[in-house]
Short mmCIF file of C-alpha atoms and ligand atoms in Angstrom, two decimals:
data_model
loop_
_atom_site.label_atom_id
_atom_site.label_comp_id
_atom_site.label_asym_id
_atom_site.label_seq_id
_atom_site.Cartn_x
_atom_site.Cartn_y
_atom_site.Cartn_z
CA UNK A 1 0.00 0.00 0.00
CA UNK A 2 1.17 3.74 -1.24
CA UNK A 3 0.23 6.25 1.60
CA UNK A 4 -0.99 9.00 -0.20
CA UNK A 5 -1.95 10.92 2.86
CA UNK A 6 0.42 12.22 5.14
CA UNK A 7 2.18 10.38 7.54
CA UNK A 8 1.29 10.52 10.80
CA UNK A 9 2.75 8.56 14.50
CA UNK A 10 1.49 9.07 17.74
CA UNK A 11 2.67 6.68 20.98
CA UNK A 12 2.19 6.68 24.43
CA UNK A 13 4.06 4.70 27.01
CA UNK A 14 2.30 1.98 28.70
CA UNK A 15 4.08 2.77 31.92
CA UNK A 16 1.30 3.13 34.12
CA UNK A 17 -2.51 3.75 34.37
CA UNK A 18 -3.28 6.29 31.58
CA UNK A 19 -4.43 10.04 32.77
CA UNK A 20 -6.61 12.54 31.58
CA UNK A 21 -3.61 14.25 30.55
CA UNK A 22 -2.38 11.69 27.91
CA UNK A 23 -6.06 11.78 26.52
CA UNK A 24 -6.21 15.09 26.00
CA UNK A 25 -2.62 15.95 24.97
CA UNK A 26 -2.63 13.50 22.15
CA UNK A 27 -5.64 10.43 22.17
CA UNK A 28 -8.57 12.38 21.70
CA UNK A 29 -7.28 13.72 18.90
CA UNK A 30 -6.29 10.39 17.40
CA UNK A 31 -9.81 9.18 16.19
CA UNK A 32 -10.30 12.45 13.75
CA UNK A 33 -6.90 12.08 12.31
CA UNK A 34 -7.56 9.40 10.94
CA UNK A 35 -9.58 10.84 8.03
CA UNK A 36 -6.65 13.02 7.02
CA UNK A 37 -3.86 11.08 7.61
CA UNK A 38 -2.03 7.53 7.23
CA UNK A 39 -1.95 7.10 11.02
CA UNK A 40 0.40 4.91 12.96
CA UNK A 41 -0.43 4.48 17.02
CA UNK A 42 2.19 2.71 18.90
CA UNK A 43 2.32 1.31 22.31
CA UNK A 44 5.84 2.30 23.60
CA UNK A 45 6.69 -0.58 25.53
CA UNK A 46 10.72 -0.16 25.24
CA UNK A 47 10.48 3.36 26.54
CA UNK A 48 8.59 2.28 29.58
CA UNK A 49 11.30 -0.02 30.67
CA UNK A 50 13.36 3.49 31.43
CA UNK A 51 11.33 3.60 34.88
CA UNK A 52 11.21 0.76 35.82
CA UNK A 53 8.60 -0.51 38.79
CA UNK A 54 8.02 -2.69 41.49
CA UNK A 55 4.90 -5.09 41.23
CA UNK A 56 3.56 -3.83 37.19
CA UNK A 57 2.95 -6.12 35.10
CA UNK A 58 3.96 -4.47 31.73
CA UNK A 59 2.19 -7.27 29.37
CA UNK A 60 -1.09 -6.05 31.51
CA UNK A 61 -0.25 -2.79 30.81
CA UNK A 62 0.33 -2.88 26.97
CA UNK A 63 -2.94 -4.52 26.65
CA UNK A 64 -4.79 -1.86 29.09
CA UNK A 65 -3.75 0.83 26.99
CA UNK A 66 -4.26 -1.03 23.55
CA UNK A 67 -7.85 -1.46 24.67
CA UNK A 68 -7.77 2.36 25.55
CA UNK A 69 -6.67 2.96 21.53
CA UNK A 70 -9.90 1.28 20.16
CA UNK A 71 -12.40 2.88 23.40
CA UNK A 72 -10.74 6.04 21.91
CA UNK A 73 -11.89 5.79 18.41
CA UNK A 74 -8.88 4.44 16.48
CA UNK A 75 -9.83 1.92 14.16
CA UNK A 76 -7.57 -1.07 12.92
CA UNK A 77 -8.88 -1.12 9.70
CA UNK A 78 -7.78 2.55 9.29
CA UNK A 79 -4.53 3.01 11.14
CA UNK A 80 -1.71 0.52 12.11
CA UNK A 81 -1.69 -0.07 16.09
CA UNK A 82 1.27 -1.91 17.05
CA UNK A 83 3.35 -2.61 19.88
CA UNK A 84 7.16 -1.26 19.49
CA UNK A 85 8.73 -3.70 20.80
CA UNK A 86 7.17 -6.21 18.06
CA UNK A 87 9.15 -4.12 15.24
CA UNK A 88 12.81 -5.15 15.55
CA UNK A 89 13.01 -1.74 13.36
CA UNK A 90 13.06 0.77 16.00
CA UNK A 91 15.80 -0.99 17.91
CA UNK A 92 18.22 -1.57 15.10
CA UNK A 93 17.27 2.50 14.08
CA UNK A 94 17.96 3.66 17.57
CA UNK A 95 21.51 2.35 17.61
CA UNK A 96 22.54 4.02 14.68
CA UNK A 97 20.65 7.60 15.09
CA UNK A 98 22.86 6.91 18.75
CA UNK A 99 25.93 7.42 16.75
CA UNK A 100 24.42 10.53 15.22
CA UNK A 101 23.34 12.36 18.38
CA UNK A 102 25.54 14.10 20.72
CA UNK A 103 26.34 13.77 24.62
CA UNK A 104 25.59 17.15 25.63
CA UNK A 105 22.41 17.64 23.56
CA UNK A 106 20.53 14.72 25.39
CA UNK A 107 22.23 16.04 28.54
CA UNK A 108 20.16 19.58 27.50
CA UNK A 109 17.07 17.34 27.47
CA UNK A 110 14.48 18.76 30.00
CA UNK A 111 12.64 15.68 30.68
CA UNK A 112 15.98 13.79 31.37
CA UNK A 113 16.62 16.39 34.15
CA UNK A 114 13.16 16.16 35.79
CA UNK A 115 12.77 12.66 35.67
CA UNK A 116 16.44 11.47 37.15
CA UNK A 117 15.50 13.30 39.81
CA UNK A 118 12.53 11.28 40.60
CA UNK A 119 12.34 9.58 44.11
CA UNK A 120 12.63 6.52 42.38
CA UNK A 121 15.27 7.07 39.72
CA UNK A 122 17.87 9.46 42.20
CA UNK A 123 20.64 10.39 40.42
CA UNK A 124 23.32 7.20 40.97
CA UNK A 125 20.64 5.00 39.94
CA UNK A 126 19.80 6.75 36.26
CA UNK A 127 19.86 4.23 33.66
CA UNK A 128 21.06 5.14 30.24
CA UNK A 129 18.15 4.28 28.61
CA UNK A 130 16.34 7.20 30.49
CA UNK A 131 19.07 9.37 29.14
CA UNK A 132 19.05 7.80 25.18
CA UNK A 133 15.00 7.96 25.75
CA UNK A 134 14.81 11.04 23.41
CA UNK A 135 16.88 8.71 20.09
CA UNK A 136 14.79 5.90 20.71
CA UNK A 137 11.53 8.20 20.20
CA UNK A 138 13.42 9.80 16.94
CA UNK A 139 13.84 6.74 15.30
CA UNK A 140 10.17 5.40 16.35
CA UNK A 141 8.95 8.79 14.32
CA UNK A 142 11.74 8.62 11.56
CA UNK A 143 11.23 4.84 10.59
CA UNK A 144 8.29 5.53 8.94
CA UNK A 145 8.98 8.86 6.94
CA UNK A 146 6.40 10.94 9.63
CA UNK A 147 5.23 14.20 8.12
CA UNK A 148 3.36 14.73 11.78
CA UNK A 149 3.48 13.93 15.55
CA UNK A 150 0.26 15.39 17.79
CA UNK A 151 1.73 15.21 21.61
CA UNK A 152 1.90 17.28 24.13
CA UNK A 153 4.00 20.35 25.59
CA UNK A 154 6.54 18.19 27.22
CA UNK A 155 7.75 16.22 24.13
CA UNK A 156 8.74 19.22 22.12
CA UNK A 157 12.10 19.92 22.79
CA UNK A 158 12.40 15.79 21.65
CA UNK A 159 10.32 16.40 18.19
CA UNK A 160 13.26 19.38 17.60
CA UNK A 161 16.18 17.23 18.51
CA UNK A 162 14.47 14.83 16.01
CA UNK A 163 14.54 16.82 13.81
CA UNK A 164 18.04 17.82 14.03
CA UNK A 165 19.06 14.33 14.29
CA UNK A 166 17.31 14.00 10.82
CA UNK A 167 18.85 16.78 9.06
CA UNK A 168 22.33 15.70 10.02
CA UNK A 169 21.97 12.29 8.52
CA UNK A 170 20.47 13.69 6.00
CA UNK A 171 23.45 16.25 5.15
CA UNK A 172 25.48 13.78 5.05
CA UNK A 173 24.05 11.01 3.32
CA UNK A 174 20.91 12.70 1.26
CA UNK A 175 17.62 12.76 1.96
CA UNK A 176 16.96 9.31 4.15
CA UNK A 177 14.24 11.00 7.19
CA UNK A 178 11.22 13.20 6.70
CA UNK A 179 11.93 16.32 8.62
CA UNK A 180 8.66 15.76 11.20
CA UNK A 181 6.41 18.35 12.25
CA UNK A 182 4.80 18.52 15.83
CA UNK A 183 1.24 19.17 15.95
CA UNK A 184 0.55 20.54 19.37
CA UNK A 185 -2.80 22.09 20.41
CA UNK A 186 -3.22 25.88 21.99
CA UNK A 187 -5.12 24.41 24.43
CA UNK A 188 -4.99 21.05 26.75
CA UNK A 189 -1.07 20.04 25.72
CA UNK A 190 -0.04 20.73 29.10
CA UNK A 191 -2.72 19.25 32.02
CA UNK A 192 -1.14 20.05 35.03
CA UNK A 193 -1.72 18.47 38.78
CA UNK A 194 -4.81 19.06 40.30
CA UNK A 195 -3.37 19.66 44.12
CA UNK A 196 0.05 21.33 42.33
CA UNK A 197 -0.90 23.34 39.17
CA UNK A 198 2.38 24.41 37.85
CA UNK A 199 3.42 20.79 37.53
CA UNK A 200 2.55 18.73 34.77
CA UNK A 201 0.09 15.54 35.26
CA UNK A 202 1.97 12.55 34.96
CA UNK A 203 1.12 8.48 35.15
CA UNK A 204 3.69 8.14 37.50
CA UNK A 205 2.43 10.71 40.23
CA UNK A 206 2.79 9.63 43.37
CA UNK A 207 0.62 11.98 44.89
CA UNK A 208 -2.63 10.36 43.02
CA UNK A 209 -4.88 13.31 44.34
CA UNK A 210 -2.70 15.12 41.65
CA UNK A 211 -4.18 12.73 38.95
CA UNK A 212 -7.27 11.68 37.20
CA UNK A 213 -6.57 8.81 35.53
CA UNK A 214 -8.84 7.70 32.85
CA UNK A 215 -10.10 4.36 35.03
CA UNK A 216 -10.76 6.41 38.15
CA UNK A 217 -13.99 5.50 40.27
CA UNK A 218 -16.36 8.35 39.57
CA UNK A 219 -16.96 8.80 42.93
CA UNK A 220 -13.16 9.88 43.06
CA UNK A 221 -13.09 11.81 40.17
CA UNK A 222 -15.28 13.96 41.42
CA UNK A 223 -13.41 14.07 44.78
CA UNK A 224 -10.77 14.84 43.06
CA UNK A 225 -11.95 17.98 41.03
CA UNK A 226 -13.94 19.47 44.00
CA UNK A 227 -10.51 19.47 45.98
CA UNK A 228 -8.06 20.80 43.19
CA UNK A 229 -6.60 23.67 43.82
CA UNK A 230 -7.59 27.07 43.08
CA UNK A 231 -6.75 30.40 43.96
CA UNK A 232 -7.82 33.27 46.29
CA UNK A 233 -8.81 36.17 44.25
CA UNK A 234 -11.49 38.51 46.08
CA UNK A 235 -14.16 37.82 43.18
CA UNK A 236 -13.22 34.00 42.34
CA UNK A 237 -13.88 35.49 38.57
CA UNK A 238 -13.29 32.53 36.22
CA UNK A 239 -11.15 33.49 33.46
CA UNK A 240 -8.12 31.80 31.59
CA UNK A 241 -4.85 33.12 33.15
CA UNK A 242 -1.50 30.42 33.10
CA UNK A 243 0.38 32.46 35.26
CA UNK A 244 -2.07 34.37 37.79
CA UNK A 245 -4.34 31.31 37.85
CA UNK A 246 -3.12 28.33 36.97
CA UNK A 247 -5.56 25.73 38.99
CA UNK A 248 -8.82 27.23 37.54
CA UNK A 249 -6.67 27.89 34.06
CA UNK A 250 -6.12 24.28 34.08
CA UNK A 251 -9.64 23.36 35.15
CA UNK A 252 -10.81 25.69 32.17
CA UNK A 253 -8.55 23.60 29.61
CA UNK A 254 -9.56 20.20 31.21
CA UNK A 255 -13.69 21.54 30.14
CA UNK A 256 -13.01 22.37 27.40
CA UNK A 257 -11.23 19.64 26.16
CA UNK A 258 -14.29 17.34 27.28
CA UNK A 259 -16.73 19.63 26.33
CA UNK A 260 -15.44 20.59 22.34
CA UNK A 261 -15.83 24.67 23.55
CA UNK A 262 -13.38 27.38 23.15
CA UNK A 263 -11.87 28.79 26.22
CA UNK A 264 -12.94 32.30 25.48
CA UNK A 265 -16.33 30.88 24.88
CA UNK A 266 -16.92 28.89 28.25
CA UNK A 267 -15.22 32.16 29.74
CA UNK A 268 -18.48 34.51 28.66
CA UNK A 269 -20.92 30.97 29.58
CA UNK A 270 -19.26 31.23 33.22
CA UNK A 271 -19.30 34.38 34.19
CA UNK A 272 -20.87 34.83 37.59
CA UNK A 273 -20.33 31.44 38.35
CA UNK A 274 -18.37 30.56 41.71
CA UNK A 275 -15.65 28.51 41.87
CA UNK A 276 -17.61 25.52 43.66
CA UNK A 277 -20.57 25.63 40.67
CA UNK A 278 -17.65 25.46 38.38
CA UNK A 279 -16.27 22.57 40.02
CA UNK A 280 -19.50 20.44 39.77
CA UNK A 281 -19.78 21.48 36.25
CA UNK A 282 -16.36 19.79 35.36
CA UNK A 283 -16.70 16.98 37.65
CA UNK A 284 -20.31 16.24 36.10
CA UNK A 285 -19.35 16.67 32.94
CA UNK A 286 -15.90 14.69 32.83
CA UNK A 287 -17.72 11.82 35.29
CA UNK A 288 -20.09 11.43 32.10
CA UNK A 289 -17.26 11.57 30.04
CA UNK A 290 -15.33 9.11 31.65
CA UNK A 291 -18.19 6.61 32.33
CA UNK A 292 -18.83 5.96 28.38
CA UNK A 293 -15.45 5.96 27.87
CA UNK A 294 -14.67 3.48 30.92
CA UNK A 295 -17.75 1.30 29.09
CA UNK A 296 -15.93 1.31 25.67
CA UNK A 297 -12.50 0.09 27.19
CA UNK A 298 -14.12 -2.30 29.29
CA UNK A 299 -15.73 -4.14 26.47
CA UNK A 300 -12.39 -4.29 24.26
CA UNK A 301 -10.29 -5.26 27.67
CA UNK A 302 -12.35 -8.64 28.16
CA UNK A 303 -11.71 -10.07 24.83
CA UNK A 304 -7.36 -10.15 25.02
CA UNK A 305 -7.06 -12.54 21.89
CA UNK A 306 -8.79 -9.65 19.51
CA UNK A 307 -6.46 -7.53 21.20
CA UNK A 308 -3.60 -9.93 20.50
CA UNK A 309 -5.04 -10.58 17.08
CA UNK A 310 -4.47 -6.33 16.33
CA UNK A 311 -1.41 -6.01 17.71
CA UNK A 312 -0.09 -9.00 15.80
CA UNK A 313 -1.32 -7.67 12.44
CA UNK A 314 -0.03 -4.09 12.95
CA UNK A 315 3.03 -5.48 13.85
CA UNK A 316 3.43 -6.88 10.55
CA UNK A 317 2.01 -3.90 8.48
CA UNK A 318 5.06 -1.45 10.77
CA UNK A 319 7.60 -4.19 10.17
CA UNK A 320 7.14 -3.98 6.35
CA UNK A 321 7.06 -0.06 6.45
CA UNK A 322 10.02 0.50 9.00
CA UNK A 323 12.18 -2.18 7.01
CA UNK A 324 12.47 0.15 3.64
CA UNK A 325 13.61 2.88 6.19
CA UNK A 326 16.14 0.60 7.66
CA UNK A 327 17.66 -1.07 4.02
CA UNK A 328 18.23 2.65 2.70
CA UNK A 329 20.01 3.55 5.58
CA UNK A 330 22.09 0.61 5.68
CA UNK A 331 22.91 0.40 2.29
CA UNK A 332 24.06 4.47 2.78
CA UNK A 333 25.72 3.24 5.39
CA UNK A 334 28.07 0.93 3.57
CA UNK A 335 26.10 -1.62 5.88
CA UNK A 336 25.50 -4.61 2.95
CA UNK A 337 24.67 -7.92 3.27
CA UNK A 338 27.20 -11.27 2.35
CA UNK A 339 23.93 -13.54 1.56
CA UNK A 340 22.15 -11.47 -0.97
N1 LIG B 401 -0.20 16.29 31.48
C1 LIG B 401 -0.22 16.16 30.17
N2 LIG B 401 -0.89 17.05 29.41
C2 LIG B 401 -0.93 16.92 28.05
N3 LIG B 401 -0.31 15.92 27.39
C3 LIG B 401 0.35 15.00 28.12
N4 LIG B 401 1.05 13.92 27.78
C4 LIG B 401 1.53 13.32 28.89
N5 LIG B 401 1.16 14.01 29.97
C5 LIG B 401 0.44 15.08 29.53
C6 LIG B 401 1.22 13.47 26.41
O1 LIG B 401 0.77 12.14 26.32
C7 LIG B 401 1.54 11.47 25.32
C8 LIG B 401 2.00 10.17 25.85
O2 LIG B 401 2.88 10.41 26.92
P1 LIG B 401 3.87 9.26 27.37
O3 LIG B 401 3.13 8.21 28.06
O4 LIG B 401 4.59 8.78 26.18
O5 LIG B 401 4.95 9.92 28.28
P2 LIG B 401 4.95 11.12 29.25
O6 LIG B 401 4.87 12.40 28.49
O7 LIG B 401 6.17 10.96 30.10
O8 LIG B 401 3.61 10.91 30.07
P3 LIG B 401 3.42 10.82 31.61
O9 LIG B 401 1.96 10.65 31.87
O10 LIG B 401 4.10 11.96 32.29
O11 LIG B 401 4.11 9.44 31.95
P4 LIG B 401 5.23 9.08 33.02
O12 LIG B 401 4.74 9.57 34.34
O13 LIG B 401 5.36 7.59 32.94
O14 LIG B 401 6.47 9.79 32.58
C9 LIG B 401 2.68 12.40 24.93
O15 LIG B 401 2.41 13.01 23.69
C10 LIG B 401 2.69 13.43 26.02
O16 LIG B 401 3.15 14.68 25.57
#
């Protein structure tokens, strides 16, 4: 098959229970993009491994958030959904895009710095995956010629060191990569904590009051967004300001992510409204949300070998893609084969 639409690859790490954050940084967007591009969803099992944790069960995981692909909206029949550790490809790519990246740009990466100083990952213990984690995601994107990646805020700076990677391979051996292009929404690319609003959600939260994850017990969920944190201005106006209010700035994107309004527009609908209506709006509204949602997964999560069936077949489908990728660089290279 030609792809006559652009490319496009999306992936999330199946390193925990997914959050509302992943969903609306990238998944939600997934199901539309299919009409207007040649979409590939991947299940980033090899970047997981960076953190690694006790009592997970990664295969569970994979097929948790497979299941979330399809309650999402993407369709096998119109994207590939595969599992990267299935495609051989992005390994044998990562070593040699390794040999074109340099020490002290992944050393610049922000993510790197944040996350080896995790409770979990302190400094002596930082594996060097964590630290190659930004190559491996270049050659997942640059394997299959990707014209566009939707994620959020925090995988930028990785897209442009992509990108650079890309162009220097490229300068020096012709055009081999697609120069990608991040798609990154205005609104709802960064969901921060709900108890610490200048930090970014995350899976891997230990504070879980800072989290709504996207299998969260309604009853919690709304817990959860009646106690996140707001601010103390005199007339509790509700308005969309990062840096004055951040907890009801993020509550703002959160609504209007689930709701499909503009923030200017659910700015006019709310004014007058206290902070505690406000609350129950979002809570009522995402609860609904994440109940039909919830259903969806639940139905695809009971039936593992159609699951297994997907992955299996996608897995083939990347394979053949990612392996053109991989011949023309070897062959630029000077990489050939004896047994041709
Ligand atoms: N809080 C967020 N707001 C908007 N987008 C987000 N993403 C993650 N958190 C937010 C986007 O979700 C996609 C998949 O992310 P990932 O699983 O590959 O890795 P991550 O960015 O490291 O996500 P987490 O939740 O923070 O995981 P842990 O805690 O395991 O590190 C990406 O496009 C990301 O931008």
């Amino acid at each position: 098959m030609i792809f006559h639409k652009p490319i496009l690859f999306s992936a999330v790490q199946p390193s925990g229970k997914l959050t509302i954050g992943n969903y609306i940084g990238t998944m939600r967007h997934w199901s539309q993009m299919q009409n207007d591009y040649e979409c590939l969803y991947c299940i980033a099992d090899l970047h997981s491994l960076t953190i690694q944790k006790k009592n997970f069960s990664l295969k569970e995981s994979i097929l948790d958030t497979l299941s979330f692909y399809l309650a999402c909206g993407v369709d096998p029949n119109k994207s590939i959904i595969f599992v990267q550790s299935h495609v051989y490809q992005h390994s044998q790519l990562n070593w040699i895009l390794n040999c074109f990246s340099q020490f002290s740009e992944l050393l610049r990466m922000t993510q790197f710095k944040i996350k080896r100083i995790t409770e979990n990952n302190y400094i002596k213990k930082t594996n060097v995956g964590l630290f190659n984690y930004p190559i491996l995601m270049a050659s997942d994107i640059l394997l299959y010629q990707t014209n566009f990646v939707p994620v959020g805020q925090d995988q930028k700076q990785h897209l442009e060191l992509t990108r650079k990677i890309a162009h220097r391979v490229n300068a020096l051996y012709g055009k081999i990569f697609t120069l990608p292009t991040p798609l990154i929404s205005q609104y709802g690319s960064k969901i921060m904590s709900l108890l610490e609003p200048r930090k970014k959600m995350s899976k891997s939260d230990i504070n879980k009051k800072n989290v709504i994850f996207l299998l969260d017990d309604i009853s919690d969920v709304i817990l959860k967004i009646k106690n996140a944190v707001t601010d103390s201005e005199k007339l509790s106006k509700i308005y969309y300001d990062i840096e004055k209010k951040p907890g009801i700035s993020n509550l703002l994107e959160i609504f209007s992510a689930i709701t499909n309004k503009e923030i200017n527009v659910l700015s006019k609908e709310l004014e007058g409204v206290m902070y505690a209506e406000f609350k129950n709006m979002v809570a009522t509204h995402l609860s609904n949300f994440l109940s039909k949602l919830q259903k969806s997964y639940i139905k695809y999560r009971s039936d593992e070998s159609y699951l297994k069936k997907i992955a299996y077949e996608g897995a083939i489908k990347a394979q053949l893609k990612s392996e053109k990728t991989i011949q023309n660089i070897y062959s630029k290279l000077g990489l050939f084969s004896f047994f041709k």
